[in-house]
Coordinates of C-alpha atoms and ligand atoms in Angstrom, one line a residue:
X1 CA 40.7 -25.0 -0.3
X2 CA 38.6 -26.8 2.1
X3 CA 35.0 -28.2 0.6
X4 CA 32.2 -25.9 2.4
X5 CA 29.7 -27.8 3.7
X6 CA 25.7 -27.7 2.9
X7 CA 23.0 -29.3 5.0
X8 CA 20.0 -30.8 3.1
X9 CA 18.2 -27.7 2.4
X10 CA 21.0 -26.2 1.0
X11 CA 21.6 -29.3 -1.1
X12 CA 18.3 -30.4 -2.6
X13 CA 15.9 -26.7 -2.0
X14 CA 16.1 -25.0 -5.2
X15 CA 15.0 -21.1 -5.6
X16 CA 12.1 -22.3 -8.0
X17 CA 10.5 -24.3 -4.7
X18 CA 11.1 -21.6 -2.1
X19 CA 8.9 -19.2 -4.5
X20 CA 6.6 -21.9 -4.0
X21 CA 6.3 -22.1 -1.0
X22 CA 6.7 -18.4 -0.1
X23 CA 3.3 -17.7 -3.0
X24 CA 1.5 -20.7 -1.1
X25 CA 2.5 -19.4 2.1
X26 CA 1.1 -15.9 1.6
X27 CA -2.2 -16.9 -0.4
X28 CA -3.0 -19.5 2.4
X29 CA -3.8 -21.4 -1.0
X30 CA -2.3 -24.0 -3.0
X31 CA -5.0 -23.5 -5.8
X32 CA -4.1 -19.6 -5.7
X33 CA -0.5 -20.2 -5.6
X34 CA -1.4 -22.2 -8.7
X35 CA -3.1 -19.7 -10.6
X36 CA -0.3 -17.0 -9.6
X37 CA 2.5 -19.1 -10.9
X38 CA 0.7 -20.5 -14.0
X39 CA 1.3 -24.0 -12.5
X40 CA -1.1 -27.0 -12.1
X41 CA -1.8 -27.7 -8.8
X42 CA 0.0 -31.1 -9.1
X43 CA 3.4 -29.4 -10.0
X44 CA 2.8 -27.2 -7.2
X45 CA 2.1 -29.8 -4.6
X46 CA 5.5 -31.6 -6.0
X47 CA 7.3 -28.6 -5.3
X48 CA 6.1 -28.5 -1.5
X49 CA 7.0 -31.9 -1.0
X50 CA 10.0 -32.0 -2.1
X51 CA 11.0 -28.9 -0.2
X52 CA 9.3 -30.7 3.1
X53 CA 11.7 -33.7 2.1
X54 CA 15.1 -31.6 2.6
X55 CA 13.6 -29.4 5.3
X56 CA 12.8 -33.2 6.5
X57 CA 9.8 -31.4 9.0
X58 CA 6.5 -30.4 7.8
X59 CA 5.7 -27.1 6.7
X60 CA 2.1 -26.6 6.9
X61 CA -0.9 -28.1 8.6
X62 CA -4.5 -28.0 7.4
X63 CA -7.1 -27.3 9.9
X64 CA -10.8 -27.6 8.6
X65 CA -10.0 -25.8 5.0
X66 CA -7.3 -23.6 6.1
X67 CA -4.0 -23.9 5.7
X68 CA -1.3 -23.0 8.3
X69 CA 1.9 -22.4 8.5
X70 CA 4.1 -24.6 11.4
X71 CA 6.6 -23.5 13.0
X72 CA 9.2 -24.4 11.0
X73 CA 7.5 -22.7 7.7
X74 CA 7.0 -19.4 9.4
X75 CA 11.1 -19.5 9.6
X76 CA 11.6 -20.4 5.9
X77 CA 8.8 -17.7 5.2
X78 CA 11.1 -15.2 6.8
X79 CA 13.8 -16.6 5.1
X80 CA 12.4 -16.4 1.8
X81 CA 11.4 -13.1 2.8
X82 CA 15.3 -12.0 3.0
X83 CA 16.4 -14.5 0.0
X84 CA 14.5 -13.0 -2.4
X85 CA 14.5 -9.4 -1.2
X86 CA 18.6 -9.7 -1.4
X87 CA 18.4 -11.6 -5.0
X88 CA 16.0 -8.8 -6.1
X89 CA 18.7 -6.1 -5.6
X90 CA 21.6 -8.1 -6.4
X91 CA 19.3 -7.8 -9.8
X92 CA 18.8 -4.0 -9.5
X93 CA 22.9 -3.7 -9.1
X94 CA 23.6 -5.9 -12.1
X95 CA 20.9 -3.8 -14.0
X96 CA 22.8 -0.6 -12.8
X97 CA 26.2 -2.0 -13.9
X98 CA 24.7 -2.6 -17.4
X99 CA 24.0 1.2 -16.7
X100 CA 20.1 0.6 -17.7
X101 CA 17.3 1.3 -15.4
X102 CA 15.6 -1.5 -15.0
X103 CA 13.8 -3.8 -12.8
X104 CA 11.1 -3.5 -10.3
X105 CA 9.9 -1.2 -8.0
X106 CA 7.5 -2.4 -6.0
X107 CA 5.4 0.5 -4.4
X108 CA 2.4 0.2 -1.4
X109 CA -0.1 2.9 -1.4
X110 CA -3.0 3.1 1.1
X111 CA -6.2 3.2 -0.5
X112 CA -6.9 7.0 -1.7
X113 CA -3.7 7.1 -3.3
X114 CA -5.2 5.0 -5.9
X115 CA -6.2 8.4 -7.3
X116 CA -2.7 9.8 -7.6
X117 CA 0.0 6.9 -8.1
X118 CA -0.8 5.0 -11.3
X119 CA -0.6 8.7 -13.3
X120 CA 2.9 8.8 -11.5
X121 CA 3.8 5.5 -12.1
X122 CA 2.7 5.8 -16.0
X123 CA 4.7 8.9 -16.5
X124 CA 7.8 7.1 -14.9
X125 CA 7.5 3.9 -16.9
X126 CA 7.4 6.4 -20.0
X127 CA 10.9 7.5 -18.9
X128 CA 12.1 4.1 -18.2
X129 CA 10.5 1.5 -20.2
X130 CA 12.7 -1.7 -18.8
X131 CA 10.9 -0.6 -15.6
X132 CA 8.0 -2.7 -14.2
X133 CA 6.3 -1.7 -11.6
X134 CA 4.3 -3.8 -8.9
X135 CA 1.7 -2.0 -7.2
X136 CA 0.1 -2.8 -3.9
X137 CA -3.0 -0.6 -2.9
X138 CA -4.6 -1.6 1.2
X139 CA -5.4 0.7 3.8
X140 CA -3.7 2.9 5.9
X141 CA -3.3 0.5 9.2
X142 CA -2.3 -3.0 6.2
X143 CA 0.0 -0.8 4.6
X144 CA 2.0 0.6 8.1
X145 CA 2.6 -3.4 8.5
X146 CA 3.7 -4.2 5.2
X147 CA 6.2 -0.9 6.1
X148 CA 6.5 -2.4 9.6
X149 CA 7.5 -5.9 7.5
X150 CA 9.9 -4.0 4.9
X151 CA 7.7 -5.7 2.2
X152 CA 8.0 -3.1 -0.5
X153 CA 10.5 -0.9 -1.9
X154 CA 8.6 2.5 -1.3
X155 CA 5.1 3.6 0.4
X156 CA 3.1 6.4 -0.2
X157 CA 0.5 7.8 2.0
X158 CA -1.0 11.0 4.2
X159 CA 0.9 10.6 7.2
X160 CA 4.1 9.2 8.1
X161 CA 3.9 7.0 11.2
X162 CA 4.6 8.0 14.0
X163 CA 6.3 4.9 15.4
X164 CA 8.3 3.2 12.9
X165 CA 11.8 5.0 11.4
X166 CA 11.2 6.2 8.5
X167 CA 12.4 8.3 6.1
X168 CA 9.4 10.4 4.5
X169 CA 9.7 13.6 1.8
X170 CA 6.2 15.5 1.3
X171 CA 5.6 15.7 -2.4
X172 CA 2.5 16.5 -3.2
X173 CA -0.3 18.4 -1.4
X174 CA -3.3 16.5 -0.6
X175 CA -7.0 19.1 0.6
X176 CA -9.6 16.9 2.4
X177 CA -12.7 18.3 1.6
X178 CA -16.4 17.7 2.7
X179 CA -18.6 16.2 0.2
X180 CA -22.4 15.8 -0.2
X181 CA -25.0 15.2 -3.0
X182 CA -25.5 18.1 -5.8
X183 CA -28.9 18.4 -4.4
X184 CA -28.2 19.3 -0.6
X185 CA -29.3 22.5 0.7
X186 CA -26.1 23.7 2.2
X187 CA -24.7 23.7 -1.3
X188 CA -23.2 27.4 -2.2
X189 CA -23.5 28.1 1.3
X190 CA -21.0 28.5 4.0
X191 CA -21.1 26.3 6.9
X192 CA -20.0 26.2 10.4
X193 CA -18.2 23.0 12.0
X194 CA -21.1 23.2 14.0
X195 CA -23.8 23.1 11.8
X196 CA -22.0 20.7 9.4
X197 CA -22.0 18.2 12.5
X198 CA -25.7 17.9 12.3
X199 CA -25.8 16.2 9.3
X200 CA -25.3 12.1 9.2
X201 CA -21.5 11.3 8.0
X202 CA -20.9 8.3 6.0
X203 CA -17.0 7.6 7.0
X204 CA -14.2 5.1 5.9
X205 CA -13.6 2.3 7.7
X206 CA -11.3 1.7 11.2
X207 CA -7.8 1.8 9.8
X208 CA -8.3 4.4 6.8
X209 CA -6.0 7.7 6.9
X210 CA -8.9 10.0 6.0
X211 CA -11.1 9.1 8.6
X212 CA -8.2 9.4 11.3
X213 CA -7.5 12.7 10.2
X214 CA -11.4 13.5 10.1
X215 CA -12.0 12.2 13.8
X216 CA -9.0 14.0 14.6
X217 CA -10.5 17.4 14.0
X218 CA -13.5 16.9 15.4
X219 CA -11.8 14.9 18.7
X220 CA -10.0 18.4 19.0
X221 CA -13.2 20.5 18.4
X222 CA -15.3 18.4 21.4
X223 CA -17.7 17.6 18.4
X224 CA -18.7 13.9 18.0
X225 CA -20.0 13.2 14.2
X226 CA -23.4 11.1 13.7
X227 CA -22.1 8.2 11.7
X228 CA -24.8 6.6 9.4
X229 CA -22.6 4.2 7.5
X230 CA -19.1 2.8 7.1
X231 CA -17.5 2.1 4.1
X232 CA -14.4 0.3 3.0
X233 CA -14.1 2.4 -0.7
X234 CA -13.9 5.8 -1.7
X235 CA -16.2 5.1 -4.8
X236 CA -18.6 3.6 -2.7
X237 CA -18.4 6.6 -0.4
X238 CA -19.0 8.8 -3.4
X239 CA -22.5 6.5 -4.8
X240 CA -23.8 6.5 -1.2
X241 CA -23.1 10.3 -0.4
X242 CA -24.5 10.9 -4.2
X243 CA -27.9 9.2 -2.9
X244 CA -28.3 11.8 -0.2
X245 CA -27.4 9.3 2.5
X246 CA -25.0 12.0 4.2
X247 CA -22.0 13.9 4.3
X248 CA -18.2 12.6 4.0
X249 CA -14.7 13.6 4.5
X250 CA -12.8 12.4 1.1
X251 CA -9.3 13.3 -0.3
X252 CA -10.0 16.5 -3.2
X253 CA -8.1 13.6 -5.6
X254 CA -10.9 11.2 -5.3
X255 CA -12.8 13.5 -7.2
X256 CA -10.5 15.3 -9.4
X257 CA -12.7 12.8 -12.6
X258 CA -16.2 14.2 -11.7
X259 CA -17.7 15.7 -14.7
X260 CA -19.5 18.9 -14.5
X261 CA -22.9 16.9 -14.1
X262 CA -21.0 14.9 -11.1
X263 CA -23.7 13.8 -8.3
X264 CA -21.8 15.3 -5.9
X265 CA -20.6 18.8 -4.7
X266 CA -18.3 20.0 -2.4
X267 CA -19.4 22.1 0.7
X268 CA -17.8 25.6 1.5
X269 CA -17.1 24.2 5.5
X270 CA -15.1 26.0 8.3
X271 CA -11.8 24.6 8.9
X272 CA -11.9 22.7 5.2
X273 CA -10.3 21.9 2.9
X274 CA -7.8 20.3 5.2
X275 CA -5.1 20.3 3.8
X276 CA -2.4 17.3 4.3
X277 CA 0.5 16.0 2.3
X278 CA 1.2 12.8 0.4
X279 CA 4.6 11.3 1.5
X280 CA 6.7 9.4 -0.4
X281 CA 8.1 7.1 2.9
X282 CA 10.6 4.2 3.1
X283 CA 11.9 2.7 6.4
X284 CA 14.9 4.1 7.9
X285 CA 18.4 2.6 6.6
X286 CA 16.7 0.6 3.9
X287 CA 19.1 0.3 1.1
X288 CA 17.2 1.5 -1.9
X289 CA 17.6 -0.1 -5.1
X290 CA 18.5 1.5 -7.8
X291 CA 15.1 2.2 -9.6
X292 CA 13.4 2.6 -6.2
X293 CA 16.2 5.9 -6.1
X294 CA 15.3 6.8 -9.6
X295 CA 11.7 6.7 -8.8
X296 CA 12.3 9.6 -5.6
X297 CA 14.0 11.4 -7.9
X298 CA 11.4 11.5 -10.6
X299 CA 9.2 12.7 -7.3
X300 CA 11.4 15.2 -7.0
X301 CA 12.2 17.5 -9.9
X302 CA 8.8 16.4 -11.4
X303 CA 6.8 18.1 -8.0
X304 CA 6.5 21.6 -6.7
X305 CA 7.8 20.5 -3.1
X306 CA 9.1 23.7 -1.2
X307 CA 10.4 21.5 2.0
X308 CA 11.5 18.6 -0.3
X309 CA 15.5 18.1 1.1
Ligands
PGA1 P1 -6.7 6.0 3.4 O1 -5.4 6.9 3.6 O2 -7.0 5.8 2.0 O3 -6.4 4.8 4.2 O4 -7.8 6.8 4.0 C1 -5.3 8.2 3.1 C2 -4.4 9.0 3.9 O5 -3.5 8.4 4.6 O6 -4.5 10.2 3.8

């Protein structure tokens, strides 16, 4: 049989120096990396070096205090990227040959999801103990990208997108209601679109789900909101709408803790609650892995989903 041959990388890169590299590459931080990996900084530095050796061009360049990537290390990003993404279910296949669920499963959520998943994600790990789970929560418009860069194994948020294949199963109803401080005086009362308009909205910031959904509405009614604030948080929405600063659009979920003697109250509006799905979404012909399956699954018999497939 004829010797195959190996260039350089191939030769002297191991696995432990591309995890590196990829850590430092997406922190922007050898420090960070550092902390990530439990390494000193020394070790981690090493690493790179040696990995610039047998690449034998450099991979980053520092510019003031930031750190780039060259050309060169944006292609053995990528290639990392696919490395480890094929390793990881090579894992999830050898797990299933043992016949044990286990592994990762790493799961995006955009930001009001926060309110929903981990419950989910608990009840699952119950079922499957040698499952750990690696949870990424961002906004709506970081999370499509991540989707966009097949970074995780599953998503789940309000809307599937709308230019990306994906596949996407509703499974679990999600009301946007309109929320304002205990003390308002259109508490108990019902409200017109109209009248609710006059009031100063605190919304989410440019990016967020909920507030796409509530400048849709209001696009479609002619009606432009006064905006008093912008907030990047759901809980900060909540303390700032509790203050009296305004009114908000927030997901029903985000408030499903508030005691009895909550701050906040929920206004009887026209056209609310609106009421959306969360989606369970993965990009089209993405092989799952195996606990990534399991995990749609558990979605499935463990929701009341009338459209589920
Ligand atoms: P958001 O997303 O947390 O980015 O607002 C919620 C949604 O998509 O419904």
């Amino acid at each position: 049989m004829p010797t195959p041959q190996f260039g350089a990388l191939t030769r002297y890169a191991t696995l432990r120096q591309l995890q590196v590299f990829q850590t430092v590459a997406e922190l922007e931080s050898y420090t960070k990396a550092a902390a990530v990996l439990h390494l000193t900084q020394p070790t981690i530095s090493m690493q790179i070096k040696r990995l610039v050796d047998a690449v034998d061009m450099p991979l980053f360049e520092q510019i003031g205090k930031r750190l780039y990537l060259t050309g060169a290390g944006k292609e053995l990003l990528a290639t990392c990227h696919d490395v480890f993404e094929r390793l990881g279910r090579l894992e999830m296949s050898l797990a299933d040959l043992r016949g044990m669920k286990q592994g990762q499963l790493r799961l995006a959520v955009v930001t009001t999801a926060v309110y929903v998943a981990p419950r989910l994600i608990g009840e699952f790990c119950n079922l499957y103990p040698g499952v750990d789970v690696a949870l990424e929560v961002t906004n709506r418009a970081w999370l499509l990208k991540r989707l966009a860069d097949n970074r995780d194994d599953l998503y789940i948020l309000g809307q599937p997108p709308s230019d990306i294949e994906v596949e996407a199963f509703p499974f679990m109803s999600n009301p946007l209601v309109i929320m304002t401080s205990r003390n308002h005086p259109l508490v108990g009362a019902r409200v017109s679109l109209q009248r609710l308009l006059e009031e100063p909205f605190i919304l989410r910031e440019p990016g967020s789900g909920t507030r796409k959904t509530a400048e849709r509405l209001f696009a479609e009614r002619g009606f432009k909101p006064k905006v008093r604030m912008e907030l990047g948080s759901n809980e900060a929405i909540k303390q700032t709408v509790a203050s009296g600063l305004g009114v908000a659009v927030i997901s029903s979920h985000a408030l499903s803790l508030q005691g009895r003697d909550s701050p906040v109250a929920v206004l009887d509006v026209e056209d609310f609650p609106l009421v959306r799905q969360w989606y369970l979404v993965y990009p089209r012909g993405k092989q799952l892995s195996v606990v990534a399956r399991g995990f749609m699954e558990y979605l499935r018999e463990r929701m009341e989903v009338p459209d589920y497939p």
